[in-house]
mmCIF file of C-alpha atoms in Angstrom:
data_model
loop_
_atom_site.group_PDB
_atom_site.id
_atom_site.type_symbol
_atom_site.label_atom_id
_atom_site.label_comp_id
_atom_site.label_asym_id
_atom_site.label_seq_id
_atom_site.Cartn_x
_atom_site.Cartn_y
_atom_site.Cartn_z
ATOM 1 C CA MET A 1 0.000 0.000 0.000
ATOM 2 C CA ALA A 2 1.379 3.392 -0.996
ATOM 3 C CA PRO A 3 2.152 5.846 1.811
ATOM 4 C CA PRO A 4 -0.076 8.944 2.196
ATOM 5 C CA MET A 5 1.607 11.269 -0.303
ATOM 6 C CA ALA A 6 0.734 12.905 -3.606
ATOM 7 C CA PRO A 7 1.145 10.708 -6.733
ATOM 8 C CA ALA A 8 4.070 12.803 -8.009
ATOM 9 C CA LYS A 9 5.883 12.417 -4.712
ATOM 10 C CA TRP A 10 5.160 8.707 -4.624
ATOM 11 C CA LEU A 11 6.724 8.436 -8.093
ATOM 12 C CA VAL A 12 9.888 10.123 -6.784
ATOM 13 C CA TYR A 13 9.973 7.693 -3.868
ATOM 14 C CA ARG A 14 9.632 4.713 -6.259
ATOM 15 C CA ARG A 15 12.529 6.010 -8.344
ATOM 16 C CA LEU A 16 14.582 6.289 -5.187
ATOM 17 C CA ARG A 17 13.654 2.783 -4.140
ATOM 18 C CA ASP A 18 14.597 1.241 -7.474
ATOM 19 C CA ALA A 19 17.801 3.155 -8.267
ATOM 20 C CA PRO A 20 21.411 2.191 -7.400
ATOM 21 C CA ARG A 21 23.143 3.405 -4.272
ATOM 22 C CA ASN A 22 25.739 6.142 -4.009
ATOM 23 C CA THR A 23 28.221 7.379 -1.403
ATOM 24 C CA PRO A 24 27.522 8.943 2.017
ATOM 25 C CA SER A 25 29.544 12.056 1.143
ATOM 26 C CA GLN A 26 27.319 12.709 -1.879
ATOM 27 C CA LEU A 27 24.221 12.156 0.234
ATOM 28 C CA TYR A 28 25.418 14.602 2.849
ATOM 29 C CA ARG A 29 25.845 17.343 0.223
ATOM 30 C CA LEU A 30 22.570 16.600 -1.531
ATOM 31 C CA HIS A 31 20.105 15.517 1.163
ATOM 32 C CA HIS A 32 18.578 19.008 1.408
ATOM 33 C CA SER A 33 17.518 19.034 -2.264
ATOM 34 C CA ARG A 34 14.427 17.043 -3.192
ATOM 35 C CA SER A 35 15.288 17.549 -6.855
ATOM 36 C CA CYS A 36 18.300 15.266 -6.362
ATOM 37 C CA SER A 37 16.101 12.320 -5.449
ATOM 38 C CA ALA A 38 15.900 10.676 -8.881
ATOM 39 C CA SER A 39 19.592 11.009 -9.762
ATOM 40 C CA HIS A 40 21.314 10.624 -6.366
ATOM 41 C CA PRO A 41 19.398 7.881 -4.558
ATOM 42 C CA ASP A 42 20.369 5.588 -1.741
ATOM 43 C CA TRP A 43 18.546 3.780 1.001
ATOM 44 C CA ALA A 44 19.389 6.670 3.311
ATOM 45 C CA ALA A 45 18.396 9.329 0.800
ATOM 46 C CA LYS A 46 15.101 7.744 -0.177
ATOM 47 C CA SER A 47 14.168 7.121 3.454
ATOM 48 C CA PHE A 48 15.105 10.620 4.514
ATOM 49 C CA ILE A 49 13.337 12.336 1.604
ATOM 50 C CA TYR A 50 10.262 10.160 2.065
ATOM 51 C CA ALA A 51 10.246 11.094 5.735
ATOM 52 C CA ARG A 52 10.311 14.788 4.865
ATOM 53 C CA TYR A 53 7.083 14.351 2.880
ATOM 54 C CA ASP A 54 5.176 12.878 5.758
ATOM 55 C CA ASN A 55 5.759 13.445 9.477
ATOM 56 C CA SER A 56 4.283 10.112 10.505
ATOM 57 C CA GLY A 57 6.637 8.408 8.055
ATOM 58 C CA PHE A 58 9.529 10.369 9.501
ATOM 59 C CA ARG A 59 8.758 9.199 13.034
ATOM 60 C CA VAL A 60 8.586 5.594 11.856
ATOM 61 C CA LEU A 61 11.940 6.004 10.118
ATOM 62 C CA ALA A 62 13.478 7.601 13.206
ATOM 63 C CA ARG A 63 12.327 4.761 15.464
ATOM 64 C CA GLN A 64 13.534 2.129 12.986
ATOM 65 C CA ALA A 65 16.952 3.766 12.822
ATOM 66 C CA ILE A 66 17.147 3.795 16.629
ATOM 67 C CA CYS A 67 16.326 0.076 16.761
ATOM 68 C CA ILE A 68 18.958 -0.799 14.146
ATOM 69 C CA LEU A 69 21.696 1.368 15.708
ATOM 70 C CA PRO A 70 20.834 1.438 19.437
ATOM 71 C CA ASP A 71 24.408 2.146 20.549
ATOM 72 C CA SER A 72 24.908 5.217 18.363
ATOM 73 C CA PRO A 73 25.143 8.495 20.334
ATOM 74 C CA TYR A 74 22.683 9.960 17.815
ATOM 75 C CA SER A 75 20.132 7.298 18.792
ATOM 76 C CA GLY A 76 20.158 8.378 22.433
ATOM 77 C CA MET A 77 19.713 12.039 21.524
ATOM 78 C CA LEU A 78 16.968 11.264 19.023
ATOM 79 C CA ARG A 79 15.155 9.003 21.471
ATOM 80 C CA ARG A 80 15.033 11.795 24.068
ATOM 81 C CA ILE A 81 13.734 14.327 21.531
ATOM 82 C CA LEU A 82 11.010 11.984 20.261
ATOM 83 C CA GLN A 83 9.828 11.490 23.836
ATOM 84 C CA THR A 84 9.490 15.252 24.327
ATOM 85 C CA ALA A 85 6.299 16.943 23.184
ATOM 86 C CA GLY A 86 7.106 19.639 20.636
ATOM 87 C CA GLY A 87 10.728 18.518 20.339
ATOM 88 C CA ASN A 88 13.200 20.245 18.043
ATOM 89 C CA VAL A 89 11.992 19.100 14.612
ATOM 90 C CA LYS A 90 15.052 20.314 12.692
ATOM 91 C CA LEU A 91 17.383 18.521 15.094
ATOM 92 C CA CYS A 92 15.250 15.380 14.765
ATOM 93 C CA TYR A 93 15.643 15.491 10.997
ATOM 94 C CA LEU A 94 19.396 16.023 11.262
ATOM 95 C CA LEU A 95 19.922 13.190 13.752
ATOM 96 C CA THR A 96 17.807 10.854 11.648
ATOM 97 C CA LEU A 97 19.873 11.786 8.602
ATOM 98 C CA PHE A 98 23.088 10.934 10.463
ATOM 99 C CA LEU A 99 21.643 7.573 11.481
ATOM 100 C CA THR A 100 20.449 6.729 7.973
ATOM 101 C CA LEU A 101 23.818 7.745 6.546
ATOM 102 C CA SER A 102 25.406 5.306 8.990
ATOM 103 C CA LEU A 103 23.206 2.601 7.498
ATOM 104 C CA ALA A 104 23.685 3.690 3.886
ATOM 105 C CA ALA A 105 27.133 2.208 3.345
ATOM 106 C CA PRO A 106 28.979 -0.349 5.441
ATOM 107 C CA ALA A 107 31.871 1.150 7.373
ATOM 108 C CA VAL A 108 35.401 -0.168 7.267
ATOM 109 C CA GLN A 109 34.899 -2.849 9.888
ATOM 110 C CA ALA A 110 37.091 -4.615 12.394
ATOM 111 C CA GLU A 111 39.323 -7.191 10.679
ATOM 112 C CA ASP A 112 39.566 -4.998 7.547
ATOM 113 C CA THR A 113 42.881 -3.449 6.525
ATOM 114 C CA ALA A 114 42.956 0.332 6.887
ATOM 115 C CA PRO A 115 43.788 2.247 3.689
ATOM 116 C CA ASP A 116 47.082 4.130 3.768
ATOM 117 C CA PHE A 117 47.241 7.926 3.998
ATOM 118 C CA ASN A 118 49.859 10.667 3.956
ATOM 119 C CA LEU A 119 48.651 13.921 5.561
ATOM 120 C CA ARG A 120 50.211 17.059 6.999
ATOM 121 C CA SER A 121 50.183 18.141 10.639
ATOM 122 C CA PRO A 122 49.255 21.724 11.647
ATOM 123 C CA GLU A 123 53.019 22.377 11.775
ATOM 124 C CA GLY A 124 53.474 21.116 8.207
ATOM 125 C CA LYS A 125 55.079 17.766 9.055
ATOM 126 C CA ARG A 126 54.113 14.673 7.078
ATOM 127 C CA ILE A 127 52.156 11.938 8.865
ATOM 128 C CA HIS A 128 52.328 8.730 6.833
ATOM 129 C CA LEU A 129 50.306 5.816 8.178
ATOM 130 C CA LYS A 130 52.556 3.186 6.588
ATOM 131 C CA SER A 131 55.614 4.659 8.322
ATOM 132 C CA LEU A 132 53.831 4.817 11.674
ATOM 133 C CA LEU A 133 52.811 1.160 11.418
ATOM 134 C CA GLU A 134 56.456 0.186 10.975
ATOM 135 C CA GLU A 135 56.976 1.393 14.556
ATOM 136 C CA GLY A 136 53.973 -0.345 16.126
ATOM 137 C CA PRO A 137 50.177 -0.271 16.516
ATOM 138 C CA VAL A 138 48.331 2.955 15.681
ATOM 139 C CA LEU A 139 45.227 4.506 17.249
ATOM 140 C CA LEU A 140 43.322 6.846 14.905
ATOM 141 C CA ASP A 141 40.694 9.243 16.209
ATOM 142 C CA PHE A 142 38.592 11.175 13.666
ATOM 143 C CA TRP A 143 37.418 14.421 15.266
ATOM 144 C CA ALA A 144 36.549 18.102 14.774
ATOM 145 C CA THR A 145 36.697 21.184 16.998
ATOM 146 C CA TRP A 146 32.945 21.803 16.536
ATOM 147 C CA CYS A 147 32.033 18.271 17.669
ATOM 148 C CA LYS A 148 31.044 18.290 21.359
ATOM 149 C CA PRO A 149 31.483 14.515 21.884
ATOM 150 C CA CYS A 150 34.937 14.837 20.285
ATOM 151 C CA VAL A 151 35.881 17.605 22.718
ATOM 152 C CA LYS A 152 34.728 15.467 25.656
ATOM 153 C CA ALA A 153 36.766 12.522 24.403
ATOM 154 C CA MET A 154 40.021 14.461 23.995
ATOM 155 C CA PRO A 155 41.210 14.320 27.648
ATOM 156 C CA LYS A 156 40.682 10.535 27.611
ATOM 157 C CA LEU A 157 42.642 10.264 24.384
ATOM 158 C CA GLN A 158 45.471 12.320 25.860
ATOM 159 C CA LYS A 159 45.621 9.957 28.853
ATOM 160 C CA VAL A 160 45.826 6.964 26.507
ATOM 161 C CA TYR A 161 48.661 8.662 24.622
ATOM 162 C CA ASP A 162 50.580 9.522 27.801
ATOM 163 C CA LYS A 163 50.162 6.012 29.182
ATOM 164 C CA TYR A 164 51.098 3.928 26.130
ATOM 165 C CA LYS A 165 53.341 6.090 23.921
ATOM 166 C CA ASP A 166 56.479 4.567 25.467
ATOM 167 C CA GLN A 167 55.113 1.046 24.987
ATOM 168 C CA GLY A 168 54.879 1.289 21.211
ATOM 169 C CA LEU A 169 51.446 2.826 20.593
ATOM 170 C CA THR A 170 51.122 5.796 18.237
ATOM 171 C CA VAL A 171 48.036 8.003 18.653
ATOM 172 C CA VAL A 172 46.950 10.263 15.789
ATOM 173 C CA GLY A 173 44.007 12.649 15.873
ATOM 174 C CA VAL A 174 42.688 12.998 12.310
ATOM 175 C CA ASN A 175 41.087 16.440 12.173
ATOM 176 C CA GLU A 176 37.996 16.996 10.013
ATOM 177 C CA ASP A 177 37.507 20.773 10.354
ATOM 178 C CA GLY A 178 38.378 21.262 6.687
ATOM 179 C CA PRO A 179 40.134 24.229 5.044
ATOM 180 C CA ARG A 180 37.856 26.863 6.598
ATOM 181 C CA GLY A 181 38.303 25.522 10.119
ATOM 182 C CA GLN A 182 42.020 24.837 9.859
ATOM 183 C CA ALA A 183 42.922 28.033 11.741
ATOM 184 C CA LYS A 184 40.991 26.815 14.793
ATOM 185 C CA VAL A 185 43.016 23.650 15.252
ATOM 186 C CA LYS A 186 46.235 24.995 16.801
ATOM 187 C CA PRO A 187 44.461 27.244 19.360
ATOM 188 C CA PHE A 188 42.208 24.307 20.265
ATOM 189 C CA LEU A 189 45.180 21.992 20.835
ATOM 190 C CA ARG A 190 46.885 24.589 23.029
ATOM 191 C CA SER A 191 43.753 25.287 25.073
ATOM 192 C CA LYS A 192 43.208 21.567 25.752
ATOM 193 C CA LYS A 193 46.954 20.885 26.277
ATOM 194 C CA LEU A 194 46.909 18.087 23.703
ATOM 195 C CA THR A 195 50.324 16.766 22.701
ATOM 196 C CA PHE A 196 49.633 13.718 20.519
ATOM 197 C CA PRO A 197 50.120 14.068 16.734
ATOM 198 C CA ILE A 198 47.368 15.670 14.651
ATOM 199 C CA ALA A 199 46.810 15.034 10.929
ATOM 200 C CA LEU A 200 44.710 17.436 8.830
ATOM 201 C CA ASP A 201 42.245 15.605 6.579
ATOM 202 C CA LEU A 202 41.308 18.817 4.757
ATOM 203 C CA ASP A 203 39.101 17.251 2.077
ATOM 204 C CA SER A 204 37.815 14.400 4.302
ATOM 205 C CA SER A 205 39.221 11.919 1.780
ATOM 206 C CA VAL A 206 40.686 9.700 4.504
ATOM 207 C CA ALA A 207 37.452 9.760 6.517
ATOM 208 C CA ASN A 208 35.474 8.868 3.383
ATOM 209 C CA ARG A 209 37.806 5.993 2.464
ATOM 210 C CA MET A 210 37.428 4.606 5.980
ATOM 211 C CA ARG A 211 33.644 5.124 5.829
ATOM 212 C CA VAL A 212 33.565 7.430 8.836
ATOM 213 C CA THR A 213 29.961 8.622 9.236
ATOM 214 C CA ALA A 214 30.051 9.945 12.814
ATOM 215 C CA TYR A 215 32.475 11.926 14.948
ATOM 216 C CA PRO A 216 34.399 10.934 16.874
ATOM 217 C CA THR A 217 35.263 7.584 15.331
ATOM 218 C CA THR A 218 38.156 5.633 16.847
ATOM 219 C CA LEU A 219 40.107 2.916 15.016
ATOM 220 C CA LEU A 220 42.814 0.736 16.579
ATOM 221 C CA LEU A 221 45.206 -0.806 14.048
ATOM 222 C CA ASP A 222 47.666 -3.600 14.692
ATOM 223 C CA GLN A 223 51.148 -3.398 13.176
ATOM 224 C CA ASP A 224 49.899 -5.065 9.979
ATOM 225 C CA GLY A 225 47.343 -2.284 9.510
ATOM 226 C CA MET A 226 44.444 -4.543 10.446
ATOM 227 C CA ILE A 227 41.567 -2.818 12.245
ATOM 228 C CA VAL A 228 41.145 -4.687 15.532
ATOM 229 C CA TYR A 229 38.774 -2.227 17.211
ATOM 230 C CA ARG A 230 36.300 0.378 15.958
ATOM 231 C CA GLN A 231 34.083 2.750 17.946
ATOM 232 C CA ALA A 232 31.777 5.453 16.563
ATOM 233 C CA GLY A 233 30.731 8.228 18.951
ATOM 234 C CA PHE A 234 31.770 8.766 22.546
ATOM 235 C CA THR A 235 30.058 8.042 25.828
ATOM 236 C CA SER A 236 31.682 8.191 29.241
ATOM 237 C CA GLY A 237 33.041 4.826 30.333
ATOM 238 C CA GLN A 238 33.510 3.258 26.906
ATOM 239 C CA GLU A 239 37.262 3.906 27.040
ATOM 240 C CA ALA A 240 37.655 0.824 29.279
ATOM 241 C CA LYS A 241 37.059 -1.482 26.312
ATOM 242 C CA LEU A 242 39.508 0.497 24.190
ATOM 243 C CA ILE A 243 42.198 0.238 26.879
ATOM 244 C CA ALA A 244 41.648 -3.522 27.115
ATOM 245 C CA GLU A 245 42.132 -3.820 23.344
ATOM 246 C CA ILE A 246 45.264 -1.654 23.464
ATOM 247 C CA GLU A 247 46.833 -3.706 26.247
ATOM 248 C CA GLN A 248 46.026 -6.930 24.455
ATOM 249 C CA ILE A 249 47.612 -5.772 21.202
ATOM 250 C CA LEU A 250 50.674 -4.395 23.024
ATOM 251 C CA GLY A 251 50.985 -7.561 25.086
ATOM 252 C CA VAL A 252 51.136 -5.688 28.385
ATOM 253 C CA ALA A 253 49.562 -6.668 31.691
ATOM 254 C CA GLU A 254 46.165 -5.152 32.373
ATOM 255 C CA THR A 255 46.285 -2.133 34.646
ATOM 256 C CA ASP A 256 43.664 -0.067 36.334
ATOM 257 C CA SER A 257 42.361 2.561 33.902
ATOM 258 C CA GLU A 258 42.616 6.140 35.119
#
């Protein structure tokens, strides 16, 4: 049975349903334009655009996304908004978009090999993943200065760096502020007293190749470049699992986390 929408809109939805998928980065640029629906479709795009036509459909989509990705930080925020009468509709749409983008294309998963990259630091130094892996395991954290969960996670990441840097672990914060936000990075690092290496992913090409759809996203790589741990988002307390994975890969005795 067709959903309650005008025939022309239903035709657009059918085109979306039947067309091939595209990339999350394209969806993010084009989700606001209904005219893109026939030529830039994806499960996420068609669901999101369909939801915009009908509020009841949107709420169904939002609840389905929460059920599929219950551990996503966006799910918790969206769940609270949906439970509030007269919640922030625009924020609901945005959170639902993030969730559907997460479902649109499979991320680079644990047990996959991370693609190589060669980026510059804020100081202009080269950060080459292949070279870092020659020295030992690498922890990558994709973040941005405007991302509140990222900011909350930074002190924990600094503690991990301080604790394991002399045991062979390299920590790299891959910044996603882009060219316009590049000037904010150095002042941010100074204000937070962060000393681990930072790589500038100015065009988000590394994040896209690793299928990063939420910030922060943390990847732990063994010395062969294999992803042994992946975590999207940040909630207090989840660092315990990361520390356990780090100590296992480094072959050190478990210690009390700080």
